[in-house]
Amino acid sequence: MPAFLIALGLVIVFAINLGWFKPTGFVQLTDSFSGWLSSITLPVIALSLGGIAGVSQQIRGSMLDALRQDYVRTLQSRGLNRRTVVMQHVLRNAAGPGLAVLGVHFVGLLGGAVIIEQIFAIPGMGQVAVTATSQGDIPLVMGLVIATAILVVILNLFVDLAQGWLNPKVRLS
């Protein structure tokens, strides 16, 4: 389900019907911590809900695949308990694909944040991008595209470095 539909559903249920949150607006962290926390709760849930399902499904599949490997049976036959095998060996081998999917979802979150910022009236890069596009401010739009591209490159570098740290087989020697 797209993040904007989740956001609209959250606003209808938790802001309008239950009245637990304000439907729109943003409170600075320096003004009020509780107000800031209340103003970002629904947007964060709307952005992250779809990604959680995909990442958890990928990690679950990788874990099940890794648990079927011969080295797991070998480690258990040598007397290591299941918890040690799973936490020290299986999870480390299964985390790579999940980390790759998490990186892809984070890049998708950047695009979804534009719409979420508009729904919840949060000042951010998405709102600046929409305003600059509607006003025809081409240099600002190009700057935002370059900044977003740099963010994506840095994120992919971080994912690659984490993959190398988790799995020695993917390291360059």
mmCIF file with all atom_site columns, C-alpha atoms in Angstrom:
data_model
loop_
_atom_site.group_PDB
_atom_site.id
_atom_site.type_symbol
_atom_site.label_atom_id
_atom_site.label_alt_id
_atom_site.label_comp_id
_atom_site.label_asym_id
_atom_site.label_entity_id
_atom_site.label_seq_id
_atom_site.pdbx_PDB_ins_code
_atom_site.Cartn_x
_atom_site.Cartn_y
_atom_site.Cartn_z
_atom_site.occupancy
_atom_site.B_iso_or_equiv
_atom_site.pdbx_formal_charge
_atom_site.auth_seq_id
_atom_site.auth_comp_id
_atom_site.auth_asym_id
_atom_site.auth_atom_id
_atom_site.pdbx_PDB_model_num
ATOM 1   C CA . MET A 1 1   ? 0.000   0.000   0.000   1.00 0.00 ? 1   MET A CA 1
ATOM 2   C CA . PRO A 1 2   ? 1.429   3.429   -0.870  1.00 0.00 ? 2   PRO A CA 1
ATOM 3   C CA . ALA A 1 3   ? 2.597   5.640   1.977   1.00 0.00 ? 3   ALA A CA 1
ATOM 4   C CA . PHE A 1 4   ? 0.182   8.452   1.134   1.00 0.00 ? 4   PHE A CA 1
ATOM 5   C CA . LEU A 1 5   ? -2.839  6.147   1.504   1.00 0.00 ? 5   LEU A CA 1
ATOM 6   C CA . ILE A 1 6   ? -1.516  4.915   4.836   1.00 0.00 ? 6   ILE A CA 1
ATOM 7   C CA . ALA A 1 7   ? -1.000  8.552   5.861   1.00 0.00 ? 7   ALA A CA 1
ATOM 8   C CA . LEU A 1 8   ? -4.547  9.496   4.920   1.00 0.00 ? 8   LEU A CA 1
ATOM 9   C CA . GLY A 1 9   ? -5.914  6.506   6.837   1.00 0.00 ? 9   GLY A CA 1
ATOM 10  C CA . LEU A 1 10  ? -3.844  7.411   9.897   1.00 0.00 ? 10  LEU A CA 1
ATOM 11  C CA . VAL A 1 11  ? -5.078  11.010  9.771   1.00 0.00 ? 11  VAL A CA 1
ATOM 12  C CA . ILE A 1 12  ? -8.704  9.903   9.506   1.00 0.00 ? 12  ILE A CA 1
ATOM 13  C CA . VAL A 1 13  ? -8.468  7.371   12.336  1.00 0.00 ? 13  VAL A CA 1
ATOM 14  C CA . PHE A 1 14  ? -6.027  8.884   14.827  1.00 0.00 ? 14  PHE A CA 1
ATOM 15  C CA . ALA A 1 15  ? -6.362  12.627  14.181  1.00 0.00 ? 15  ALA A CA 1
ATOM 16  C CA . ILE A 1 16  ? -9.960  13.148  13.149  1.00 0.00 ? 16  ILE A CA 1
ATOM 17  C CA . ASN A 1 17  ? -11.928 10.270  14.716  1.00 0.00 ? 17  ASN A CA 1
ATOM 18  C CA . LEU A 1 18  ? -9.918  9.667   17.915  1.00 0.00 ? 18  LEU A CA 1
ATOM 19  C CA . GLY A 1 19  ? -8.362  13.128  18.251  1.00 0.00 ? 19  GLY A CA 1
ATOM 20  C CA . TRP A 1 20  ? -5.055  11.757  19.580  1.00 0.00 ? 20  TRP A CA 1
ATOM 21  C CA . PHE A 1 21  ? -2.896  13.798  17.181  1.00 0.00 ? 21  PHE A CA 1
ATOM 22  C CA . LYS A 1 22  ? -3.179  17.021  15.217  1.00 0.00 ? 22  LYS A CA 1
ATOM 23  C CA . PRO A 1 23  ? -3.953  16.307  11.558  1.00 0.00 ? 23  PRO A CA 1
ATOM 24  C CA . THR A 1 24  ? -1.328  18.746  10.242  1.00 0.00 ? 24  THR A CA 1
ATOM 25  C CA . GLY A 1 25  ? 1.421   20.997  11.459  1.00 0.00 ? 25  GLY A CA 1
ATOM 26  C CA . PHE A 1 26  ? 4.924   20.668  12.758  1.00 0.00 ? 26  PHE A CA 1
ATOM 27  C CA . VAL A 1 27  ? 6.414   21.637  16.112  1.00 0.00 ? 27  VAL A CA 1
ATOM 28  C CA . GLN A 1 28  ? 10.149  22.306  16.348  1.00 0.00 ? 28  GLN A CA 1
ATOM 29  C CA . LEU A 1 29  ? 12.141  20.116  18.725  1.00 0.00 ? 29  LEU A CA 1
ATOM 30  C CA . THR A 1 30  ? 13.491  23.218  20.450  1.00 0.00 ? 30  THR A CA 1
ATOM 31  C CA . ASP A 1 31  ? 9.947   24.474  21.161  1.00 0.00 ? 31  ASP A CA 1
ATOM 32  C CA . SER A 1 32  ? 8.476   21.365  22.755  1.00 0.00 ? 32  SER A CA 1
ATOM 33  C CA . PHE A 1 33  ? 9.758   17.787  22.800  1.00 0.00 ? 33  PHE A CA 1
ATOM 34  C CA . SER A 1 34  ? 6.315   16.265  23.350  1.00 0.00 ? 34  SER A CA 1
ATOM 35  C CA . GLY A 1 35  ? 4.810   18.483  20.633  1.00 0.00 ? 35  GLY A CA 1
ATOM 36  C CA . TRP A 1 36  ? 7.588   17.519  18.237  1.00 0.00 ? 36  TRP A CA 1
ATOM 37  C CA . LEU A 1 37  ? 7.123   13.826  19.022  1.00 0.00 ? 37  LEU A CA 1
ATOM 38  C CA . SER A 1 38  ? 3.389   14.135  18.500  1.00 0.00 ? 38  SER A CA 1
ATOM 39  C CA . SER A 1 39  ? 3.847   15.963  15.182  1.00 0.00 ? 39  SER A CA 1
ATOM 40  C CA . ILE A 1 40  ? 6.193   13.370  13.671  1.00 0.00 ? 40  ILE A CA 1
ATOM 41  C CA . THR A 1 41  ? 4.543   10.176  14.942  1.00 0.00 ? 41  THR A CA 1
ATOM 42  C CA . LEU A 1 42  ? 1.969   9.755   12.167  1.00 0.00 ? 42  LEU A CA 1
ATOM 43  C CA . PRO A 1 43  ? 4.341   10.705  9.311   1.00 0.00 ? 43  PRO A CA 1
ATOM 44  C CA . VAL A 1 44  ? 7.010   8.289   10.552  1.00 0.00 ? 44  VAL A CA 1
ATOM 45  C CA . ILE A 1 45  ? 4.495   5.463   10.860  1.00 0.00 ? 45  ILE A CA 1
ATOM 46  C CA . ALA A 1 46  ? 3.110   6.209   7.388   1.00 0.00 ? 46  ALA A CA 1
ATOM 47  C CA . LEU A 1 47  ? 6.565   6.180   5.794   1.00 0.00 ? 47  LEU A CA 1
ATOM 48  C CA . SER A 1 48  ? 7.956   3.149   7.580   1.00 0.00 ? 48  SER A CA 1
ATOM 49  C CA . LEU A 1 49  ? 5.007   0.760   7.645   1.00 0.00 ? 49  LEU A CA 1
ATOM 50  C CA . GLY A 1 50  ? 5.397   -0.487  4.072   1.00 0.00 ? 50  GLY A CA 1
ATOM 51  C CA . GLY A 1 51  ? 9.150   -0.918  4.359   1.00 0.00 ? 51  GLY A CA 1
ATOM 52  C CA . ILE A 1 52  ? 8.943   -2.930  7.560   1.00 0.00 ? 52  ILE A CA 1
ATOM 53  C CA . ALA A 1 53  ? 6.925   -5.656  5.860   1.00 0.00 ? 53  ALA A CA 1
ATOM 54  C CA . GLY A 1 54  ? 9.321   -5.985  2.921   1.00 0.00 ? 54  GLY A CA 1
ATOM 55  C CA . VAL A 1 55  ? 12.482  -6.005  5.008   1.00 0.00 ? 55  VAL A CA 1
ATOM 56  C CA . SER A 1 56  ? 11.110  -8.470  7.556   1.00 0.00 ? 56  SER A CA 1
ATOM 57  C CA . GLN A 1 57  ? 9.963   -10.797 4.780   1.00 0.00 ? 57  GLN A CA 1
ATOM 58  C CA . GLN A 1 58  ? 13.411  -10.683 3.175   1.00 0.00 ? 58  GLN A CA 1
ATOM 59  C CA . ILE A 1 59  ? 15.237  -11.314 6.452   1.00 0.00 ? 59  ILE A CA 1
ATOM 60  C CA . ARG A 1 60  ? 12.869  -14.156 7.322   1.00 0.00 ? 60  ARG A CA 1
ATOM 61  C CA . GLY A 1 61  ? 13.492  -15.826 3.961   1.00 0.00 ? 61  GLY A CA 1
ATOM 62  C CA . SER A 1 62  ? 17.249  -15.381 4.324   1.00 0.00 ? 62  SER A CA 1
ATOM 63  C CA . MET A 1 63  ? 17.178  -16.782 7.853   1.00 0.00 ? 63  MET A CA 1
ATOM 64  C CA . LEU A 1 64  ? 15.218  -19.848 6.768   1.00 0.00 ? 64  LEU A CA 1
ATOM 65  C CA . ASP A 1 65  ? 17.633  -20.390 3.893   1.00 0.00 ? 65  ASP A CA 1
ATOM 66  C CA . ALA A 1 66  ? 20.672  -20.011 6.139   1.00 0.00 ? 66  ALA A CA 1
ATOM 67  C CA . LEU A 1 67  ? 19.227  -22.372 8.763   1.00 0.00 ? 67  LEU A CA 1
ATOM 68  C CA . ARG A 1 68  ? 19.076  -25.118 6.113   1.00 0.00 ? 68  ARG A CA 1
ATOM 69  C CA . GLN A 1 69  ? 22.806  -24.872 5.366   1.00 0.00 ? 69  GLN A CA 1
ATOM 70  C CA . ASP A 1 70  ? 25.241  -27.628 6.283   1.00 0.00 ? 70  ASP A CA 1
ATOM 71  C CA . TYR A 1 71  ? 27.390  -25.408 8.509   1.00 0.00 ? 71  TYR A CA 1
ATOM 72  C CA . VAL A 1 72  ? 24.430  -24.914 10.883  1.00 0.00 ? 72  VAL A CA 1
ATOM 73  C CA . ARG A 1 73  ? 24.068  -28.661 11.362  1.00 0.00 ? 73  ARG A CA 1
ATOM 74  C CA . THR A 1 74  ? 27.827  -28.944 11.814  1.00 0.00 ? 74  THR A CA 1
ATOM 75  C CA . LEU A 1 75  ? 27.923  -26.225 14.470  1.00 0.00 ? 75  LEU A CA 1
ATOM 76  C CA . GLN A 1 76  ? 24.989  -27.774 16.321  1.00 0.00 ? 76  GLN A CA 1
ATOM 77  C CA . SER A 1 77  ? 26.540  -31.249 16.149  1.00 0.00 ? 77  SER A CA 1
ATOM 78  C CA . ARG A 1 78  ? 29.706  -29.850 17.757  1.00 0.00 ? 78  ARG A CA 1
ATOM 79  C CA . GLY A 1 79  ? 27.683  -28.864 20.814  1.00 0.00 ? 79  GLY A CA 1
ATOM 80  C CA . LEU A 1 80  ? 26.889  -25.184 20.258  1.00 0.00 ? 80  LEU A CA 1
ATOM 81  C CA . ASN A 1 81  ? 23.401  -24.314 21.410  1.00 0.00 ? 81  ASN A CA 1
ATOM 82  C CA . ARG A 1 82  ? 20.885  -23.083 18.872  1.00 0.00 ? 82  ARG A CA 1
ATOM 83  C CA . ARG A 1 83  ? 20.809  -19.519 20.208  1.00 0.00 ? 83  ARG A CA 1
ATOM 84  C CA . THR A 1 84  ? 24.576  -19.090 19.776  1.00 0.00 ? 84  THR A CA 1
ATOM 85  C CA . VAL A 1 85  ? 24.474  -20.541 16.270  1.00 0.00 ? 85  VAL A CA 1
ATOM 86  C CA . VAL A 1 86  ? 21.599  -18.278 15.218  1.00 0.00 ? 86  VAL A CA 1
ATOM 87  C CA . MET A 1 87  ? 22.908  -15.072 16.796  1.00 0.00 ? 87  MET A CA 1
ATOM 88  C CA . GLN A 1 88  ? 26.596  -15.390 15.848  1.00 0.00 ? 88  GLN A CA 1
ATOM 89  C CA . HIS A 1 89  ? 26.512  -17.215 12.527  1.00 0.00 ? 89  HIS A CA 1
ATOM 90  C CA . VAL A 1 90  ? 23.112  -17.447 10.860  1.00 0.00 ? 90  VAL A CA 1
ATOM 91  C CA . LEU A 1 91  ? 21.943  -13.880 11.515  1.00 0.00 ? 91  LEU A CA 1
ATOM 92  C CA . ARG A 1 92  ? 25.219  -12.469 10.263  1.00 0.00 ? 92  ARG A CA 1
ATOM 93  C CA . ASN A 1 93  ? 24.951  -14.433 7.004   1.00 0.00 ? 93  ASN A CA 1
ATOM 94  C CA . ALA A 1 94  ? 21.251  -13.653 6.565   1.00 0.00 ? 94  ALA A CA 1
ATOM 95  C CA . ALA A 1 95  ? 21.548  -9.920  7.258   1.00 0.00 ? 95  ALA A CA 1
ATOM 96  C CA . GLY A 1 96  ? 23.136  -9.091  3.888   1.00 0.00 ? 96  GLY A CA 1
ATOM 97  C CA . PRO A 1 97  ? 20.059  -9.429  1.678   1.00 0.00 ? 97  PRO A CA 1
ATOM 98  C CA . GLY A 1 98  ? 17.918  -7.709  4.293   1.00 0.00 ? 98  GLY A CA 1
ATOM 99  C CA . LEU A 1 99  ? 20.359  -4.826  4.431   1.00 0.00 ? 99  LEU A CA 1
ATOM 100 C CA . ALA A 1 100 ? 20.252  -4.476  0.639   1.00 0.00 ? 100 ALA A CA 1
ATOM 101 C CA . VAL A 1 101 ? 16.448  -4.358  0.680   1.00 0.00 ? 101 VAL A CA 1
ATOM 102 C CA . LEU A 1 102 ? 16.571  -1.832  3.525   1.00 0.00 ? 102 LEU A CA 1
ATOM 103 C CA . GLY A 1 103 ? 18.824  0.402   1.403   1.00 0.00 ? 103 GLY A CA 1
ATOM 104 C CA . VAL A 1 104 ? 16.410  0.231   -1.520  1.00 0.00 ? 104 VAL A CA 1
ATOM 105 C CA . HIS A 1 105 ? 13.463  1.035   0.766   1.00 0.00 ? 105 HIS A CA 1
ATOM 106 C CA . PHE A 1 106 ? 15.283  4.028   2.210   1.00 0.00 ? 106 PHE A CA 1
ATOM 107 C CA . VAL A 1 107 ? 15.729  5.473   -1.276  1.00 0.00 ? 107 VAL A CA 1
ATOM 108 C CA . GLY A 1 108 ? 11.998  4.933   -1.839  1.00 0.00 ? 108 GLY A CA 1
ATOM 109 C CA . LEU A 1 109 ? 11.281  6.742   1.423   1.00 0.00 ? 109 LEU A CA 1
ATOM 110 C CA . LEU A 1 110 ? 12.933  9.859   0.012   1.00 0.00 ? 110 LEU A CA 1
ATOM 111 C CA . GLY A 1 111 ? 10.371  9.927   -2.782  1.00 0.00 ? 111 GLY A CA 1
ATOM 112 C CA . GLY A 1 112 ? 7.476   9.125   -0.458  1.00 0.00 ? 112 GLY A CA 1
ATOM 113 C CA . ALA A 1 113 ? 8.538   11.861  1.938   1.00 0.00 ? 113 ALA A CA 1
ATOM 114 C CA . VAL A 1 114 ? 7.604   14.509  -0.629  1.00 0.00 ? 114 VAL A CA 1
ATOM 115 C CA . ILE A 1 115 ? 3.947   13.497  -0.519  1.00 0.00 ? 115 ILE A CA 1
ATOM 116 C CA . ILE A 1 116 ? 3.928   12.821  3.236   1.00 0.00 ? 116 ILE A CA 1
ATOM 117 C CA . GLU A 1 117 ? 5.336   16.311  3.903   1.00 0.00 ? 117 GLU A CA 1
ATOM 118 C CA . GLN A 1 118 ? 2.515   17.798  1.864   1.00 0.00 ? 118 GLN A CA 1
ATOM 119 C CA . ILE A 1 119 ? -0.165  15.761  3.674   1.00 0.00 ? 119 ILE A CA 1
ATOM 120 C CA . PHE A 1 120 ? 1.070   16.636  7.157   1.00 0.00 ? 120 PHE A CA 1
ATOM 121 C CA . ALA A 1 121 ? 2.265   20.205  6.310   1.00 0.00 ? 121 ALA A CA 1
ATOM 122 C CA . ILE A 1 122 ? 5.822   19.506  7.438   1.00 0.00 ? 122 ILE A CA 1
ATOM 123 C CA . PRO A 1 123 ? 8.536   21.866  6.211   1.00 0.00 ? 123 PRO A CA 1
ATOM 124 C CA . GLY A 1 124 ? 11.272  19.866  4.525   1.00 0.00 ? 124 GLY A CA 1
ATOM 125 C CA . MET A 1 125 ? 13.059  19.069  1.294   1.00 0.00 ? 125 MET A CA 1
ATOM 126 C CA . GLY A 1 126 ? 9.878   17.685  -0.241  1.00 0.00 ? 126 GLY A CA 1
ATOM 127 C CA . GLN A 1 127 ? 7.945   20.865  0.388   1.00 0.00 ? 127 GLN A CA 1
ATOM 128 C CA . VAL A 1 128 ? 10.834  22.928  -0.986  1.00 0.00 ? 128 VAL A CA 1
ATOM 129 C CA . ALA A 1 129 ? 10.927  20.717  -4.084  1.00 0.00 ? 129 ALA A CA 1
ATOM 130 C CA . VAL A 1 130 ? 7.194   21.047  -4.702  1.00 0.00 ? 130 VAL A CA 1
ATOM 131 C CA . THR A 1 131 ? 7.284   24.839  -4.223  1.00 0.00 ? 131 THR A CA 1
ATOM 132 C CA . ALA A 1 132 ? 10.368  25.231  -6.446  1.00 0.00 ? 132 ALA A CA 1
ATOM 133 C CA . THR A 1 133 ? 8.821   23.075  -9.162  1.00 0.00 ? 133 THR A CA 1
ATOM 134 C CA . SER A 1 134 ? 5.533   24.970  -9.154  1.00 0.00 ? 134 SER A CA 1
ATOM 135 C CA . GLN A 1 135 ? 7.375   28.310  -9.297  1.00 0.00 ? 135 GLN A CA 1
ATOM 136 C CA . GLY A 1 136 ? 9.763   27.150  -12.039 1.00 0.00 ? 136 GLY A CA 1
ATOM 137 C CA . ASP A 1 137 ? 12.906  27.626  -9.936  1.00 0.00 ? 137 ASP A CA 1
ATOM 138 C CA . ILE A 1 138 ? 15.130  25.377  -12.040 1.00 0.00 ? 138 ILE A CA 1
ATOM 139 C CA . PRO A 1 139 ? 18.440  25.978  -10.173 1.00 0.00 ? 139 PRO A CA 1
ATOM 140 C CA . LEU A 1 140 ? 16.828  25.029  -6.849  1.00 0.00 ? 140 LEU A CA 1
ATOM 141 C CA . VAL A 1 141 ? 15.225  21.910  -8.349  1.00 0.00 ? 141 VAL A CA 1
ATOM 142 C CA . MET A 1 142 ? 18.583  20.899  -9.858  1.00 0.00 ? 142 MET A CA 1
ATOM 143 C CA . GLY A 1 143 ? 20.286  21.470  -6.511  1.00 0.00 ? 143 GLY A CA 1
ATOM 144 C CA . LEU A 1 144 ? 17.721  19.285  -4.759  1.00 0.00 ? 144 LEU A CA 1
ATOM 145 C CA . VAL A 1 145 ? 18.181  16.556  -7.353  1.00 0.00 ? 145 VAL A CA 1
ATOM 146 C CA . ILE A 1 146 ? 21.962  16.672  -6.888  1.00 0.00 ? 146 ILE A CA 1
ATOM 147 C CA . ALA A 1 147 ? 21.611  16.645  -3.087  1.00 0.00 ? 147 ALA A CA 1
ATOM 148 C CA . THR A 1 148 ? 19.259  13.659  -3.297  1.00 0.00 ? 148 THR A CA 1
ATOM 149 C CA . ALA A 1 149 ? 21.625  11.840  -5.660  1.00 0.00 ? 149 ALA A CA 1
ATOM 150 C CA . ILE A 1 150 ? 24.535  12.435  -3.259  1.00 0.00 ? 150 ILE A CA 1
ATOM 151 C CA . LEU A 1 151 ? 22.401  11.091  -0.407  1.00 0.00 ? 151 LEU A CA 1
ATOM 152 C CA . VAL A 1 152 ? 21.596  7.950   -2.430  1.00 0.00 ? 152 VAL A CA 1
ATOM 153 C CA . VAL A 1 153 ? 25.274  7.406   -3.302  1.00 0.00 ? 153 VAL A CA 1
ATOM 154 C CA . ILE A 1 154 ? 26.309  7.804   0.354   1.00 0.00 ? 154 ILE A CA 1
ATOM 155 C CA . LEU A 1 155 ? 23.560  5.407   1.431   1.00 0.00 ? 155 LEU A CA 1
ATOM 156 C CA . ASN A 1 156 ? 24.647  2.805   -1.142  1.00 0.00 ? 156 ASN A CA 1
ATOM 157 C CA . LEU A 1 157 ? 28.259  3.191   0.014   1.00 0.00 ? 157 LEU A CA 1
ATOM 158 C CA . PHE A 1 158 ? 27.159  2.648   3.614   1.00 0.00 ? 158 PHE A CA 1
ATOM 159 C CA . VAL A 1 159 ? 25.172  -0.469  2.617   1.00 0.00 ? 159 VAL A CA 1
ATOM 160 C CA . ASP A 1 160 ? 28.166  -1.858  0.701   1.00 0.00 ? 160 ASP A CA 1
ATOM 161 C CA . LEU A 1 161 ? 30.528  -1.218  3.631   1.00 0.00 ? 161 LEU A CA 1
ATOM 162 C CA . ALA A 1 162 ? 28.085  -2.844  6.053   1.00 0.00 ? 162 ALA A CA 1
ATOM 163 C CA . GLN A 1 163 ? 27.749  -5.839  3.724   1.00 0.00 ? 163 GLN A CA 1
ATOM 164 C CA . GLY A 1 164 ? 31.533  -6.216  3.672   1.00 0.00 ? 164 GLY A CA 1
ATOM 165 C CA . TRP A 1 165 ? 31.695  -5.997  7.455   1.00 0.00 ? 165 TRP A CA 1
ATOM 166 C CA . LEU A 1 166 ? 28.929  -8.572  7.900   1.00 0.00 ? 166 LEU A CA 1
ATOM 167 C CA . ASN A 1 167 ? 30.107  -11.034 5.261   1.00 0.00 ? 167 ASN A CA 1
ATOM 168 C CA . PRO A 1 168 ? 33.849  -11.461 4.680   1.00 0.00 ? 168 PRO A CA 1
ATOM 169 C CA . LYS A 1 169 ? 33.173  -13.223 1.360   1.00 0.00 ? 169 LYS A CA 1
ATOM 170 C CA . VAL A 1 170 ? 32.091  -9.963  -0.301  1.00 0.00 ? 170 VAL A CA 1
ATOM 171 C CA . ARG A 1 171 ? 35.145  -7.966  0.786   1.00 0.00 ? 171 ARG A CA 1
ATOM 172 C CA . LEU A 1 172 ? 37.691  -6.865  -1.797  1.00 0.00 ? 172 LEU A CA 1
ATOM 173 C CA . SER A 1 173 ? 41.166  -8.037  -0.874  1.00 0.00 ? 173 SER A CA 1
#
